[in-house]
C-alpha positions in Angstrom: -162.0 -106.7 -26.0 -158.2 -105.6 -25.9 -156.3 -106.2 -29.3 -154.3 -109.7 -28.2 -150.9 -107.5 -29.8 -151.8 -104.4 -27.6 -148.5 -103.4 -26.3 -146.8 -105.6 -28.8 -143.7 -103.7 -31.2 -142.8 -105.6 -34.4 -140.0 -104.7 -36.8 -140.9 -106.3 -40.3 -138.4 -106.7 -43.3 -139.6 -105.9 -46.7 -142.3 -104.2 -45.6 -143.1 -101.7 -48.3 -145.6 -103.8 -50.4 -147.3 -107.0 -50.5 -147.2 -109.4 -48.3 -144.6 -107.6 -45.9 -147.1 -104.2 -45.9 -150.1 -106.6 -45.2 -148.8 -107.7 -42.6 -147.6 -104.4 -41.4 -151.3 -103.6 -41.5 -152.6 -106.3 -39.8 -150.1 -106.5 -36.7 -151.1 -102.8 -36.1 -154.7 -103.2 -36.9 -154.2 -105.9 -33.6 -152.8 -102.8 -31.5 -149.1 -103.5 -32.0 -146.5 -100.6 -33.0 -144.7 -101.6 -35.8 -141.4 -100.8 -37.5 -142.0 -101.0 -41.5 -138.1 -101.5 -43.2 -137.9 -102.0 -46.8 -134.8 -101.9 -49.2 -136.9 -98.9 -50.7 -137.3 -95.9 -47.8 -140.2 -94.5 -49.9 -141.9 -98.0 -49.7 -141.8 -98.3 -46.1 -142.7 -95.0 -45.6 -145.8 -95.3 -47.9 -147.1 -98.5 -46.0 -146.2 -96.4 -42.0 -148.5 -93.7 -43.5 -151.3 -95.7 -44.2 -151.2 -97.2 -41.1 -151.1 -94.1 -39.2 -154.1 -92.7 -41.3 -155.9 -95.6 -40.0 -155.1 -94.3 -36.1 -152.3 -97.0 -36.0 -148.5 -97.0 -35.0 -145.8 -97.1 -37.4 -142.3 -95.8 -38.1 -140.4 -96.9 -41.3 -136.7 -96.9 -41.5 -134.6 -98.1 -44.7 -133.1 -101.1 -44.2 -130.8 -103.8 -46.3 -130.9 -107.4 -44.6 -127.8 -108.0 -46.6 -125.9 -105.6 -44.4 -125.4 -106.0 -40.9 -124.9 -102.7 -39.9 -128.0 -101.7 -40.8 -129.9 -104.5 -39.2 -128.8 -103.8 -35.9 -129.4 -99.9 -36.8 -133.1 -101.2 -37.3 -133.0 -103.1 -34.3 -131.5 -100.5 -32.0 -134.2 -98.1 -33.6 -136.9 -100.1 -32.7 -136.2 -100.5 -28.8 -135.3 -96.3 -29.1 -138.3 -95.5 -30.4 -141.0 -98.0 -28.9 -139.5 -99.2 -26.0 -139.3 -102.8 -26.7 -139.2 -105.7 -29.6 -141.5 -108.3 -28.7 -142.1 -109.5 -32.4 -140.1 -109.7 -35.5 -140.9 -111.0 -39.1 -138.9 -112.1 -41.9 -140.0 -111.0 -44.9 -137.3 -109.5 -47.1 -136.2 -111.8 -49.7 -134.6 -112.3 -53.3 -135.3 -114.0 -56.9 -134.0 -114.4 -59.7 -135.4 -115.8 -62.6 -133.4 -119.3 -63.6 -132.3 -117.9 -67.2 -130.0 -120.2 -68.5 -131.4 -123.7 -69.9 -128.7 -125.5 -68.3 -128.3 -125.5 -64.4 -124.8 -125.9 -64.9 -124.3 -122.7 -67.1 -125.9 -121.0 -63.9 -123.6 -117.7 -62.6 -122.7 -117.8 -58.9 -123.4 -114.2 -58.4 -127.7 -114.7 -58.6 -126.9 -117.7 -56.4 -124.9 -116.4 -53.7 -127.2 -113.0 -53.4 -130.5 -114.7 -53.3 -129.2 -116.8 -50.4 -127.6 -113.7 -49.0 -130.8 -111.7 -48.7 -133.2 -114.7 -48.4 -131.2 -117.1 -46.2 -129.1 -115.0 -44.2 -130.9 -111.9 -44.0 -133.1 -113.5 -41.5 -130.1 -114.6 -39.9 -129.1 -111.6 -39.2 -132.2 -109.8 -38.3 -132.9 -112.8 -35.5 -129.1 -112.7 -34.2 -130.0 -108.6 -33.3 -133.4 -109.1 -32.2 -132.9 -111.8 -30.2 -131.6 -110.6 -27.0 -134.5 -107.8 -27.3 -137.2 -110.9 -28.0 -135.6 -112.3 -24.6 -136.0 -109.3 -22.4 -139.5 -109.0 -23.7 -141.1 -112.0 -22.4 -143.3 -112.9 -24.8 -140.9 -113.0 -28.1 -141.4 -114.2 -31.8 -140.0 -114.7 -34.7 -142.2 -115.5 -38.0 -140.4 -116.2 -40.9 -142.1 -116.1 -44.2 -141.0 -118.8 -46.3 -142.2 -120.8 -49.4 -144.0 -123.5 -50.8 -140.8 -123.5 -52.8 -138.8 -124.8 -49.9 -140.9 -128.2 -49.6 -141.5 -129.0 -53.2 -140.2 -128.1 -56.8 -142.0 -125.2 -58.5 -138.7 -124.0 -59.9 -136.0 -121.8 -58.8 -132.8 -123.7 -57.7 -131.6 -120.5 -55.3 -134.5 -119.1 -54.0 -136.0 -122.7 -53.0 -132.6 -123.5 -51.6 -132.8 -121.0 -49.1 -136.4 -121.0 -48.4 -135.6 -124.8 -47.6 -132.4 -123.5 -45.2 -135.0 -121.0 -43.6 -137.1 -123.6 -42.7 -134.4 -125.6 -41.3 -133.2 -122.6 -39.4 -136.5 -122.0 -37.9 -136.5 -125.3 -36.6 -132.7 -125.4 -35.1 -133.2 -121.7 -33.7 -136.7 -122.8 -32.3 -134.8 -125.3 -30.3 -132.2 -122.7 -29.1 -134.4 -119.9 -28.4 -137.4 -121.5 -26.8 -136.0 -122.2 -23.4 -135.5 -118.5 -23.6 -139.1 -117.6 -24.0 -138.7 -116.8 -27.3 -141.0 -118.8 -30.5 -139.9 -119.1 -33.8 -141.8 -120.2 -36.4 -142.4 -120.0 -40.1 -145.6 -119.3 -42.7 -144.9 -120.9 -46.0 -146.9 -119.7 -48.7 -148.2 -120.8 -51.9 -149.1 -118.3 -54.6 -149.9 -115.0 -54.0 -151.6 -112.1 -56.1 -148.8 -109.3 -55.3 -147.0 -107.0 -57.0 -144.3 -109.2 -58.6 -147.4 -110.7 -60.4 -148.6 -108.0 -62.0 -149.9 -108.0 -65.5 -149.7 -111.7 -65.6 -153.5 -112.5 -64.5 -153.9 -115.2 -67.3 -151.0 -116.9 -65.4 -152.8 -116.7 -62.1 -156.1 -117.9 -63.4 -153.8 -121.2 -64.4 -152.3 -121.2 -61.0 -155.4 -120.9 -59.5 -157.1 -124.2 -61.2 -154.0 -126.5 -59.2 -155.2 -125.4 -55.9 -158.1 -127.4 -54.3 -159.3 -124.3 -52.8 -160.0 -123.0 -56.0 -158.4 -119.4 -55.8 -154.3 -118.1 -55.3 -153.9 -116.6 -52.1 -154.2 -112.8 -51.3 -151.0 -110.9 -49.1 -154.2 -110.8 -46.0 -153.9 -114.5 -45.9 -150.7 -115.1 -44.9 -151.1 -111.4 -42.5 -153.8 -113.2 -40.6 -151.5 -116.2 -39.9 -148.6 -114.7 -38.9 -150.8 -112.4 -36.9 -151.6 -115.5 -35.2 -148.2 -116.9 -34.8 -146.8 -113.6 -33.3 -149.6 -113.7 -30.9 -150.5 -115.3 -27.5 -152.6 -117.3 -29.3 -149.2 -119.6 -30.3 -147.9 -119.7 -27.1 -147.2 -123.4 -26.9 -146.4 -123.3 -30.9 -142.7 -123.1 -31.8 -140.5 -124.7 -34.3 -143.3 -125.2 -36.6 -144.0 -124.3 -40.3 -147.3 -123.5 -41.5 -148.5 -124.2 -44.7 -150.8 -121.5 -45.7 -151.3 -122.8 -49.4 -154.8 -123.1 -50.3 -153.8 -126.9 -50.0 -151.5 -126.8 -52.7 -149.0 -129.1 -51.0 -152.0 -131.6 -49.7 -153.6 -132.5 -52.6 -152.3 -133.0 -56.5 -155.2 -131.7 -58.5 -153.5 -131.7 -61.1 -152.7 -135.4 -60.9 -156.3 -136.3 -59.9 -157.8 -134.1 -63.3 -155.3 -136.1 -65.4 -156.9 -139.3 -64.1 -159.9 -138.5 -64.0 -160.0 -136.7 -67.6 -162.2 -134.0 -66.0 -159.9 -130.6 -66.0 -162.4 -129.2 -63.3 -161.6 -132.4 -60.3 -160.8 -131.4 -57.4 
């Protein structure tokens, strides 16, 4: 059976680790070429290698989403070297850690960067891809956002503009689709990457609120944008998909606390 990306090039954003090098892996493991970027060239390059070692396609290319120049340098790259952009994915992002007690006490730099990176980054990376997407015939955007951007699990900035990506998904859906290009957006729930490291006992307390019974692992959310990029989703656009372990569906936490049993679900 032919791979249903066979053909397909991607360029991915924060792409070096987690759930931006998973999903590197799996778009190429589905016969697509894919552009890694990361803030971090050695990160990118790191995650291309493996996938080459595995007999896939891959390039990596340092890129910042917070500066347009070298967005479209990634773009252009991408059409140079494979030919085409059929798929791109949204994945670069920025935190920060609410560390004041008082939201009003809050610095406007953290704010304004985290929406920068998170918000507009994707922004800009769709704005160059987008005529590319067109030409292709068969274009997509995923965007990865958060469970952040539907409900409060702290973080005033980064939920902020995980809630504008969703909006933007949806408006640019609307502008893009009559020119054969998707857009769509995976919103994830908690996942065991790097910027969880060394906090397992954490996780294990994460993992009790989710009616599924674990946190989610980066191959999770690469099978569903996998998915989304593909054929597969033609007639999906516009759409966010909640790939959450059923986090947002279902308040076991809630139901525990009236039922007195800690292990309801």
């Amino acid at each position: 059976m032919t791979p249903r990306l066979d053909g397909y090039a991607a360029l991915l954003t924060g792409a070096g680790q987690g759930i931006g090098a998973a999903t590197a892996r799996r778009l190429a493991s589905e016969g697509a070429a894919v552009l890694v970027t990361d803030l971090d060239a050695g990160r990118a390059e790191r995650t291309a290698a493996g996938i080459r070692g595995t007999g896939g396609t891959a390039e990596s290319l340092a890129c910042d989403v917070g500066d347009r120049a070298a967005v479209d340098a990634a773009v252009a790259h991408a059409v140079a070297v494979f030919g085409r952009l059929d798929v791109l994915v949204n994945n670069a992002y920025a935190y920060y850690d609410d560390d004041v007690a008082l939201f009003e006490d809050e610095a406007d730099e953290p704010w304004a960067r985290t929406l920068d990176i998170t918000l507009t980054g994707p922004h800009r990376c769709s704005r160059a891809a987008l005529p590319h997407l067109v030409a292709s015939g068969r274009g997509a955007i995923v965007n990865i956002g958060s469970v952040n951007g539907e409900q409060d699990f702290g973080g005033h900035a980064y939920s902020a503009a995980k809630a504008g990506l969703a909006s933007l998904t949806r408006t640019l859906a609307g502008h893009a689709g009559p020119r054969g290009v998707r857009v769509n957006l995976v919103a994830p729930g908690t996942i065991r990457t790097d910027a969880w490291a060394g906090r397992d006992a954490e996780l294990e307390r994460a993992a009790a609120l989710y009616p599924l019974g674990r946190v989610g692992e980066p191959d999770d959310i690469a099978a569903a944008v996998a998915f989304l990029a593909s054929r597969d989703a033609a007639w999906i656009t516009g759409t966010t998909l909640r790939v959450d372990g059923g986090l947002l569906a279902v308040n076991t936490a809630f139901r525990a606390a009236m039922t007195g049993d800690p292990e309801s679900r």
